[in-house]
Short mmCIF file of N, CA, C and O in Angstrom, two decimals:
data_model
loop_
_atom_site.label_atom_id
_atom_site.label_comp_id
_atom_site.label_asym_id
_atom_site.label_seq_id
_atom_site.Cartn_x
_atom_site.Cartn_y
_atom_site.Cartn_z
N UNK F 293 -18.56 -122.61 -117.86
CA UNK F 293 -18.51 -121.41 -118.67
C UNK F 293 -17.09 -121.22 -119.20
O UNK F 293 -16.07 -121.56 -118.60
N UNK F 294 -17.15 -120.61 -120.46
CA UNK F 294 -15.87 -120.64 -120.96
C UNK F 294 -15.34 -119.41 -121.84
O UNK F 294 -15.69 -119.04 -122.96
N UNK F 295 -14.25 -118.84 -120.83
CA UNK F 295 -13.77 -117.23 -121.55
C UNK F 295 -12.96 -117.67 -122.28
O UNK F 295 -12.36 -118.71 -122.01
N UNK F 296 -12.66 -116.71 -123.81
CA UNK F 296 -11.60 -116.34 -124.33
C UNK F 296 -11.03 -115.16 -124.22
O UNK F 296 -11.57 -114.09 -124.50
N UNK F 297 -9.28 -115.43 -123.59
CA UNK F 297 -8.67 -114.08 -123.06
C UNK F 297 -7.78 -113.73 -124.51
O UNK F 297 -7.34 -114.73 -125.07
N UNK F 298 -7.61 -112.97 -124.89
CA UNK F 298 -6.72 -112.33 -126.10
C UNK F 298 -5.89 -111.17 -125.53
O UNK F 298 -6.18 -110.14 -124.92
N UNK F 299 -4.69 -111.78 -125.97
CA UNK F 299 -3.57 -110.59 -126.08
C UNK F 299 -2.44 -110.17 -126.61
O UNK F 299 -2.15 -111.22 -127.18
N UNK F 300 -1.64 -109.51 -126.85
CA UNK F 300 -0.93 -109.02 -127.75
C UNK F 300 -1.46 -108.38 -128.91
O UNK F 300 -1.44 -108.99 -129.98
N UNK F 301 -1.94 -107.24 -128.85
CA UNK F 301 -2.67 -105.99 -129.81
C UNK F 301 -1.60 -104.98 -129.11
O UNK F 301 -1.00 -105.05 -128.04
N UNK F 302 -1.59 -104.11 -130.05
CA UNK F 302 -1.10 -102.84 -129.43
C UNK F 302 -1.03 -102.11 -131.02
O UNK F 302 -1.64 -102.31 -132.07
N UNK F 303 0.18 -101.06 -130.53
CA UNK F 303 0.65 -100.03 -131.95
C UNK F 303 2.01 -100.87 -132.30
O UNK F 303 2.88 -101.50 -131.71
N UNK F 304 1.68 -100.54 -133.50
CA UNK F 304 3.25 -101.16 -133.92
C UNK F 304 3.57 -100.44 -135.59
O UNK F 304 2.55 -100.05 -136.17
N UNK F 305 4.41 -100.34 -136.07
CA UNK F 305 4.77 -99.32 -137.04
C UNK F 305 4.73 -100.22 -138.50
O UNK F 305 4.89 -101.42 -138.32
N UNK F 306 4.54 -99.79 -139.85
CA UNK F 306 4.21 -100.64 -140.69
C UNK F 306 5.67 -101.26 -141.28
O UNK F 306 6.76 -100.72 -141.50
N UNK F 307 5.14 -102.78 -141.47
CA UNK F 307 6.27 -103.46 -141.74
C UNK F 307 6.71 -104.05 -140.23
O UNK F 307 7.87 -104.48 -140.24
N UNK F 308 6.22 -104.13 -139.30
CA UNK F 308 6.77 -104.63 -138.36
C UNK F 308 5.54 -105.98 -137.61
O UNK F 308 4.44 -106.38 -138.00
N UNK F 309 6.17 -106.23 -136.76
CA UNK F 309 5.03 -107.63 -136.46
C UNK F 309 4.44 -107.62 -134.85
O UNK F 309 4.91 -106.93 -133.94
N UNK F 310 3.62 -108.31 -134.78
CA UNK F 310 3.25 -108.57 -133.75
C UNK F 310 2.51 -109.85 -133.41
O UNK F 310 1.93 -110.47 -134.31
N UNK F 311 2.50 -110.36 -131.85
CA UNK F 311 1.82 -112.19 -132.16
C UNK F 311 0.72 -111.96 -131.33
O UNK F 311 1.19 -111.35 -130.37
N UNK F 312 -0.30 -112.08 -131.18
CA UNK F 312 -1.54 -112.46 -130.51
C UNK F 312 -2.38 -113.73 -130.40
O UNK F 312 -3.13 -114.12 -131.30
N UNK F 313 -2.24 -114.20 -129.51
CA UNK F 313 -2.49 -115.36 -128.39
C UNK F 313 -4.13 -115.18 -127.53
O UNK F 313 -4.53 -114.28 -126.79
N UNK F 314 -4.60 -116.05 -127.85
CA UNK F 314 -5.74 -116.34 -127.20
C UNK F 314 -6.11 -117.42 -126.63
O UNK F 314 -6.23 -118.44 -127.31
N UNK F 315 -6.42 -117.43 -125.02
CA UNK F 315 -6.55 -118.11 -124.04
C UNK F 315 -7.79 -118.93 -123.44
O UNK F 315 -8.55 -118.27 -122.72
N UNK F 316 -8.11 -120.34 -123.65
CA UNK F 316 -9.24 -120.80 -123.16
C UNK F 316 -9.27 -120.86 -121.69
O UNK F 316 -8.36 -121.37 -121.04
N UNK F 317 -10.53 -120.22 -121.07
CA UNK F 317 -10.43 -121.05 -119.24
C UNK F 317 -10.64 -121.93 -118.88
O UNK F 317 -10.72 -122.45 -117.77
N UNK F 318 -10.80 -122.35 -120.34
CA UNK F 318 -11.13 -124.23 -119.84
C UNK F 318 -10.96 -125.32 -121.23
O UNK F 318 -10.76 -124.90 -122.37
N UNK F 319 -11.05 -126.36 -120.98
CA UNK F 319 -11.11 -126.99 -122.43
C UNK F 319 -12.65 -127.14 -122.75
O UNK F 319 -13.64 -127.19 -122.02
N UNK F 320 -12.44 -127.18 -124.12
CA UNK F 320 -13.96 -126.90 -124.83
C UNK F 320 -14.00 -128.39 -125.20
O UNK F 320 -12.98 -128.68 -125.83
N UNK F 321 -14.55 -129.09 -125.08
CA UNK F 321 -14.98 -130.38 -125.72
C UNK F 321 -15.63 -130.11 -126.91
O UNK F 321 -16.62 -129.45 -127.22
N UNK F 322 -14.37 -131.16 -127.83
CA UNK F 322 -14.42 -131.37 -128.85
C UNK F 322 -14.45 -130.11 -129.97
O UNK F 322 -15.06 -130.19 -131.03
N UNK F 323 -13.65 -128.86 -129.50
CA UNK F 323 -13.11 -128.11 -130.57
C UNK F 323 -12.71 -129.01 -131.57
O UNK F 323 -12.02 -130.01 -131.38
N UNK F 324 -13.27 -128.55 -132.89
CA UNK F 324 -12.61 -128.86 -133.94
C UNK F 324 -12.27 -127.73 -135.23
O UNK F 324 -12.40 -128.23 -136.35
N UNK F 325 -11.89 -126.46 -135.21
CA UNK F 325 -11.91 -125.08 -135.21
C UNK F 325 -11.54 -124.15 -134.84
O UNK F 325 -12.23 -123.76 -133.89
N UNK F 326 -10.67 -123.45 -135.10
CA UNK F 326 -9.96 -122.60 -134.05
C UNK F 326 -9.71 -121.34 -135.11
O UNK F 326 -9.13 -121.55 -136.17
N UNK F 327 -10.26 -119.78 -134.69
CA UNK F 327 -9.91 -118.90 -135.90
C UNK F 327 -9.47 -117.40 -135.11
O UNK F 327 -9.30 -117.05 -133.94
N UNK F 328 -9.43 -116.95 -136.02
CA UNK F 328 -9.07 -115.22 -135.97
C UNK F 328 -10.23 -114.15 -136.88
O UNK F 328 -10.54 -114.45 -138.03
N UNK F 329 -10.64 -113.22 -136.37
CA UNK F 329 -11.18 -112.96 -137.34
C UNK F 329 -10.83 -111.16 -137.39
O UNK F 329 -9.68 -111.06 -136.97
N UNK F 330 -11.17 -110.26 -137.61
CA UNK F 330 -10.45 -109.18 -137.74
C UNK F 330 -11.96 -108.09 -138.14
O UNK F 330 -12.74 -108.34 -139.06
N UNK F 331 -12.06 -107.00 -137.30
CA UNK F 331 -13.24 -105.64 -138.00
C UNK F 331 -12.81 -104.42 -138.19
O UNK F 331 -12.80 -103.71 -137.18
N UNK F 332 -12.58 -104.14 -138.80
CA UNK F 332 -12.16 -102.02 -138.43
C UNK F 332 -13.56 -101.32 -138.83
O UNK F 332 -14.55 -101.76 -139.40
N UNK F 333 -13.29 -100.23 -138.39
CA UNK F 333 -14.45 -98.63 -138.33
C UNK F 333 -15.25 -99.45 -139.71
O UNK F 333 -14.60 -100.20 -140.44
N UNK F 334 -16.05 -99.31 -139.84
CA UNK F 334 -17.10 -99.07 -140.85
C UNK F 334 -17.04 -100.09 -141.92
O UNK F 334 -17.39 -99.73 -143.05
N UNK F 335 -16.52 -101.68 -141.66
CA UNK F 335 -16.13 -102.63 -142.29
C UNK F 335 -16.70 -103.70 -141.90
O UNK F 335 -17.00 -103.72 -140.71
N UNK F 336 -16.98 -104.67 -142.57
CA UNK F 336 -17.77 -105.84 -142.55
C UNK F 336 -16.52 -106.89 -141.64
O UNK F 336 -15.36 -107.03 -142.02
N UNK F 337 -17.04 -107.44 -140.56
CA UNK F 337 -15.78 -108.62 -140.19
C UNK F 337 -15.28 -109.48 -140.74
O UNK F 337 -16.24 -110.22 -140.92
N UNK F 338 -14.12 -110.14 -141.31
CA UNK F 338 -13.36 -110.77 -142.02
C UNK F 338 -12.45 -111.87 -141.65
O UNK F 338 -11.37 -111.55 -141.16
N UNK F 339 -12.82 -113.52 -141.87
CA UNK F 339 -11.96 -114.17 -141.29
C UNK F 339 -10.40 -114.10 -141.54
O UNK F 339 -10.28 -114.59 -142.67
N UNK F 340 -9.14 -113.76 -141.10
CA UNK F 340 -8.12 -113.80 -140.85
C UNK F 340 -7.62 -115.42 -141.31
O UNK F 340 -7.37 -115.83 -142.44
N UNK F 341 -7.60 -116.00 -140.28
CA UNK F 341 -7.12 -116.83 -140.62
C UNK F 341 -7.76 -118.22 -139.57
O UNK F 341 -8.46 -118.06 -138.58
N UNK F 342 -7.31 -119.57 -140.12
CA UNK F 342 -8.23 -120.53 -139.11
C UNK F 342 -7.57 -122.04 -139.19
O UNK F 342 -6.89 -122.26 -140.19
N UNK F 343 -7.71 -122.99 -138.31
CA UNK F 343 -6.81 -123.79 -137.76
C UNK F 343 -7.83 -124.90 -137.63
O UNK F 343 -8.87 -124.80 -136.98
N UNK F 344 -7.40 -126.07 -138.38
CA UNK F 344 -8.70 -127.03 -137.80
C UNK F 344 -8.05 -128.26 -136.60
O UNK F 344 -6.84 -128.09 -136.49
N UNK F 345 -8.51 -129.25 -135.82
CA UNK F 345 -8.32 -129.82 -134.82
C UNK F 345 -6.79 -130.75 -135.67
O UNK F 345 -5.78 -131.10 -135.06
N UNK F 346 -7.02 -130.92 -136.93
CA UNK F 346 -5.95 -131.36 -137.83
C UNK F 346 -4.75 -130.96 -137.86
O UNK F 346 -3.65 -131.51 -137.90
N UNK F 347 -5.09 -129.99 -137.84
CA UNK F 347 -3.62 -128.66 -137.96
C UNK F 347 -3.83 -128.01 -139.85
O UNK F 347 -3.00 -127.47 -140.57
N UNK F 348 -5.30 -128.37 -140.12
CA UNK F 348 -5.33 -127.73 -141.66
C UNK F 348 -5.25 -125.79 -141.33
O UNK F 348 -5.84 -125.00 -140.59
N UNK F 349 -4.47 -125.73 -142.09
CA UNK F 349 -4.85 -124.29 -142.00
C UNK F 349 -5.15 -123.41 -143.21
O UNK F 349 -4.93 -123.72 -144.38
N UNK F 350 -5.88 -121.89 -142.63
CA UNK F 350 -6.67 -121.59 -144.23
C UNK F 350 -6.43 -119.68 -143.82
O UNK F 350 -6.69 -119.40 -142.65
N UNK F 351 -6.14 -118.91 -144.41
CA UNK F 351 -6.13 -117.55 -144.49
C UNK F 351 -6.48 -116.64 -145.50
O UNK F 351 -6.17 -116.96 -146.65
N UNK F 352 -7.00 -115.67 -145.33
CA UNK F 352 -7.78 -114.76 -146.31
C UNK F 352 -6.28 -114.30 -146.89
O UNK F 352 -5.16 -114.15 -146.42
N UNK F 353 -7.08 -114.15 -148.49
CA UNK F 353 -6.37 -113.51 -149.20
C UNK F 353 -5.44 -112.59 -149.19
O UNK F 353 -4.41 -112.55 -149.86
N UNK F 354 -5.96 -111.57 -148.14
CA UNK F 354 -5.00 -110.63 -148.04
C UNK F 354 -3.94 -110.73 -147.39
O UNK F 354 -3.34 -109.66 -147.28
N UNK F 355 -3.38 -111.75 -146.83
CA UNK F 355 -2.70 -111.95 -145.57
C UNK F 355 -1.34 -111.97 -146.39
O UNK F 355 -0.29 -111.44 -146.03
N UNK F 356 -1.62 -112.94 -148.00
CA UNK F 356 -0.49 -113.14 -148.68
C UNK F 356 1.08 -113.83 -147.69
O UNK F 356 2.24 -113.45 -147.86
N UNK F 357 0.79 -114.50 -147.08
CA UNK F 357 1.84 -115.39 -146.58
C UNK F 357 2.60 -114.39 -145.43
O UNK F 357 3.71 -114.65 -144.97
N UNK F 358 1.75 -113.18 -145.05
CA UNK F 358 2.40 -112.60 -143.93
C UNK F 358 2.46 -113.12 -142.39
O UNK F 358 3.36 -112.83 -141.60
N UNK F 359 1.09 -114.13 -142.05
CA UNK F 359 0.42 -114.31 -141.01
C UNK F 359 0.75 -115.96 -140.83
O UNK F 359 1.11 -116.64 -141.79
N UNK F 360 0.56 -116.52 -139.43
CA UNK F 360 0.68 -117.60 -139.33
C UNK F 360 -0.30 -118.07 -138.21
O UNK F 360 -0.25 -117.61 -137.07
N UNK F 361 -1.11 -118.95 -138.58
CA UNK F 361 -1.79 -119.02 -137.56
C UNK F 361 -1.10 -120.55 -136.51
O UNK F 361 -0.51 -121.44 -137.11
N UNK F 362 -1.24 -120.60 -135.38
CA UNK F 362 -0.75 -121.83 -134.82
C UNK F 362 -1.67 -122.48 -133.49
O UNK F 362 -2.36 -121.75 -132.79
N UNK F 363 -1.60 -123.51 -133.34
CA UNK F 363 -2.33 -123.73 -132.00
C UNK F 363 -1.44 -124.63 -130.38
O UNK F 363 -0.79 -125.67 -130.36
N UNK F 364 -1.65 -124.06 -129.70
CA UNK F 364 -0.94 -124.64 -128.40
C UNK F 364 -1.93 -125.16 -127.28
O UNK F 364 -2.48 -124.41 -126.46
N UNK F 365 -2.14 -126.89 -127.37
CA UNK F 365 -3.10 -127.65 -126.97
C UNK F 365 -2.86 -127.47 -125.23
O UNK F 365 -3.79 -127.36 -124.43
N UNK F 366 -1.42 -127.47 -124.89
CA UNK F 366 -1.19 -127.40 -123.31
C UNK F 366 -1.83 -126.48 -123.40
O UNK F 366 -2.84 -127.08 -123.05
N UNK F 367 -2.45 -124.72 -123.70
CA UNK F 367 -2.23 -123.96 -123.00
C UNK F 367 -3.85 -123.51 -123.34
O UNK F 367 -4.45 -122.51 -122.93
N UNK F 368 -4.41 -124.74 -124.35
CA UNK F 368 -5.53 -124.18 -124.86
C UNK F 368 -5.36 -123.01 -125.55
O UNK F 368 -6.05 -121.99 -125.57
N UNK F 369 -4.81 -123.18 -125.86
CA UNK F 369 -4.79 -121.64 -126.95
C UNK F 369 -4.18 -121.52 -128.50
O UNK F 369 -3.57 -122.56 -128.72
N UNK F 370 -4.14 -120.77 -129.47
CA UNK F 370 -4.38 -120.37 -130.37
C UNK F 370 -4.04 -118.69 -130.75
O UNK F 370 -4.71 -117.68 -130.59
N UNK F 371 -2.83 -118.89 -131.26
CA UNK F 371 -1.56 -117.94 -132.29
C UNK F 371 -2.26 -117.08 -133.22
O UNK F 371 -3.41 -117.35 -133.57
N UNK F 372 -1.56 -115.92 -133.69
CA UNK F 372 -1.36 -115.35 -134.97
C UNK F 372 -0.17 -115.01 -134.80
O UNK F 372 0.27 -114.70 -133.69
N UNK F 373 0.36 -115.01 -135.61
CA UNK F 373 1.96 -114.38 -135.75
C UNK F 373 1.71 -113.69 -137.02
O UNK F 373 1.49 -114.25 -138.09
N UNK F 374 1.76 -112.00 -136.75
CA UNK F 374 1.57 -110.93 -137.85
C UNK F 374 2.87 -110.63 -138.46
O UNK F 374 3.40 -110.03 -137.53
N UNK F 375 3.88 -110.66 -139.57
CA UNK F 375 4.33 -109.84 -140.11
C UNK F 375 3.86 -108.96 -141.01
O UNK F 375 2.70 -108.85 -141.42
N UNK F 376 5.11 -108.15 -141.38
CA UNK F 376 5.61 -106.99 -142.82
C UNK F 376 3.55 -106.70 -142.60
O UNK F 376 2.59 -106.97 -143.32
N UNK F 377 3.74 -105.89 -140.94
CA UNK F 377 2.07 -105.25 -141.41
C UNK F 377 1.79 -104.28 -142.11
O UNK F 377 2.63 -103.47 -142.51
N UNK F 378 0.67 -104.24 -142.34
CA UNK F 378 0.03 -102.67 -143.22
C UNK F 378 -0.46 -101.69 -142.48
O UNK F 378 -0.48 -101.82 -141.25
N UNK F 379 -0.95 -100.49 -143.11
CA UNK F 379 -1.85 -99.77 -141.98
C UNK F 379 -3.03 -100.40 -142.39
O UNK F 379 -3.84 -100.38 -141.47
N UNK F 380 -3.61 -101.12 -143.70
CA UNK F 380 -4.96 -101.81 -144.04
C UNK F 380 -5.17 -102.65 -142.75
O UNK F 380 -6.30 -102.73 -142.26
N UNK F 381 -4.06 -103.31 -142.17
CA UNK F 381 -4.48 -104.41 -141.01
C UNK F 381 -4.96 -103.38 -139.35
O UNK F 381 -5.72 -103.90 -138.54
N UNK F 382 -4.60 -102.49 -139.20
CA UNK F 382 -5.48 -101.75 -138.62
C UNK F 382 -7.33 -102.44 -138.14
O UNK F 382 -8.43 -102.42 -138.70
N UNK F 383 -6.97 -102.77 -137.30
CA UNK F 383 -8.78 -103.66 -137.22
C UNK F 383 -8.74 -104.58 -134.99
O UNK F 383 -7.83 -104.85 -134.21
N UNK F 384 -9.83 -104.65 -134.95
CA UNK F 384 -10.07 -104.96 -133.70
C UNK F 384 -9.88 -106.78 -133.79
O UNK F 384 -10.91 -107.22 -134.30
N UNK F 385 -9.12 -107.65 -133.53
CA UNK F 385 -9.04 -108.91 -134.17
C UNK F 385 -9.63 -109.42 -132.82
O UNK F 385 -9.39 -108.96 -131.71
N UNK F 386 -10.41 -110.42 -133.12
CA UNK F 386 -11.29 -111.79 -132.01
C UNK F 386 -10.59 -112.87 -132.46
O UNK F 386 -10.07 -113.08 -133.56
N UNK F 387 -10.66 -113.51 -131.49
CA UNK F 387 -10.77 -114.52 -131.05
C UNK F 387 -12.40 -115.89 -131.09
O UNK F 387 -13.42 -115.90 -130.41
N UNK F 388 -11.89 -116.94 -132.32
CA UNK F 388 -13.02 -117.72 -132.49
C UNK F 388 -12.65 -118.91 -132.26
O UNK F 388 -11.69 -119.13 -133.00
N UNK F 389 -12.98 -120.11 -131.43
CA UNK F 389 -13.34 -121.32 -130.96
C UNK F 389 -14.62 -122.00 -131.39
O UNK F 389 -15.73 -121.51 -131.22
N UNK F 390 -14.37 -123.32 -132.03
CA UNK F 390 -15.74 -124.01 -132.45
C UNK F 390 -16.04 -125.26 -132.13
O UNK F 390 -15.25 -126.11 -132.55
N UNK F 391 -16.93 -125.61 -131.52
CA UNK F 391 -17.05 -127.43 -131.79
C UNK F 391 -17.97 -127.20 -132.28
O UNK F 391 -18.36 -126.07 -132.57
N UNK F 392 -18.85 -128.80 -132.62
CA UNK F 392 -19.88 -129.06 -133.65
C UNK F 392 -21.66 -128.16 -133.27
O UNK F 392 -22.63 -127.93 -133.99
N UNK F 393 -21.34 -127.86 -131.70
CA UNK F 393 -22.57 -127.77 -130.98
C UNK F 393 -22.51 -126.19 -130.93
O UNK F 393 -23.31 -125.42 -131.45
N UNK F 394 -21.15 -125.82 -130.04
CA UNK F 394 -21.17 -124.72 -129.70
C UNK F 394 -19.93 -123.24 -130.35
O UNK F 394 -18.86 -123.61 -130.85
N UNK F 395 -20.13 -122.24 -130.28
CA UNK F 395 -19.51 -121.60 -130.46
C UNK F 395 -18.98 -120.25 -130.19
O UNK F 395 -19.65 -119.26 -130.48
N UNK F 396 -17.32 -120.13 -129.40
CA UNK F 396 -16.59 -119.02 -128.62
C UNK F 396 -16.07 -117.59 -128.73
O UNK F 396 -14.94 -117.30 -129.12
N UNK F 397 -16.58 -117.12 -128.52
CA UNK F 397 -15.54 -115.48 -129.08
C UNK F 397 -15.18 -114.75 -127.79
O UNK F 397 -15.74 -114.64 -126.70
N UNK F 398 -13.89 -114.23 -128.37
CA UNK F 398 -13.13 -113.39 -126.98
C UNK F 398 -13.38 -111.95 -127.22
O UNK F 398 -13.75 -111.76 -128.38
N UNK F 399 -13.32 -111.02 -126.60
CA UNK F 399 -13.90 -109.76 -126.42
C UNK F 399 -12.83 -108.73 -127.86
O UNK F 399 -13.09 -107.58 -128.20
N UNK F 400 -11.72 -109.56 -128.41
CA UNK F 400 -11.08 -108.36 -129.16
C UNK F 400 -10.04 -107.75 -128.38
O UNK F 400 -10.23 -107.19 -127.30
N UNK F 401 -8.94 -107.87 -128.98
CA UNK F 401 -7.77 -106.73 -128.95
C UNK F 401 -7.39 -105.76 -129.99
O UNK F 401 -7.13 -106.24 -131.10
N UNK F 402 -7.33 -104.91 -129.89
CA UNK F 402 -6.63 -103.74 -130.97
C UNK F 402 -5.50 -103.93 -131.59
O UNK F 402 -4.53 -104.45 -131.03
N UNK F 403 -5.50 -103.50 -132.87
CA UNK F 403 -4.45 -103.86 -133.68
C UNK F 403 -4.27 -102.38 -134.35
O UNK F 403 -5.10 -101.99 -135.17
N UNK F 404 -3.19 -101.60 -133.97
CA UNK F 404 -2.88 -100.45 -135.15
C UNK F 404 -1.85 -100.52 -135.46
O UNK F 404 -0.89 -100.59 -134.70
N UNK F 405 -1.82 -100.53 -137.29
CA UNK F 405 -0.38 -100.13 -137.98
C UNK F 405 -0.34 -98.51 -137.95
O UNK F 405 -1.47 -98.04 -138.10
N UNK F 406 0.46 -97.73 -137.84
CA UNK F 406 0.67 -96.80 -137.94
C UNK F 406 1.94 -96.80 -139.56
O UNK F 406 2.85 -97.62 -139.71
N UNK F 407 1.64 -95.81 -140.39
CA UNK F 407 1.95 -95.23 -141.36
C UNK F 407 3.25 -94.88 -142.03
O UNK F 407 3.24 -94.24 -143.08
#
């Protein structure tokens, strides 16, 4: 069985950053996929940003070169590095893991820009 732990959410003031890290308890055979995805109140979920076993990486539009996604194979895990945030980024962000068969999500950490 295999958890994803996520952390680094909190408050943080706009224009300022924060990194959130998500943790496999195990290795997933044959990840080839690794993402972020992001929901707030009354909003459809939205991929963030995503990392392939390559190191291709791909981010929604809105991110505009604020966000970085990265991956760390020792630790099984998988980065965002948020700058210059908004209060729009305000949203509950997961944690997504993929191989060809199966597929991971971590429970969500909170993300608020404050104003």
């Amino acid at each position: 069985q295999v958890q994803l732990v996520e952390s680094g959410g909190g408050l943080v003031q706009a224009g300022g950053s924060l990194r959130l890290s998500c943790v496999a308890s195990r290795d997933i055979f044959g990840v080839n996929k690794m993402a972020w995805y992001r929901q707030a109140p009354g909003k459809q979920r939205e991929l963030v940003a995503a990392i392939t076993s390559g190191g291709t990486t791909s981010y929604g539009d809105f991110v505009k070169g604020r966000f970085t996604i990265s991956r760390d194979n020792a630790r099984r895990a998988v980065n965002l590095q948020m700058n210059s945030l908004k209060s729009e980024d305000t949203a509950v962000y997961s944690c997504n893991m993929n191989s060809l068969s199966r597929s991971y999500w971590g429970q969500g950490t909170q993300v608020t820009v404050s104003s």
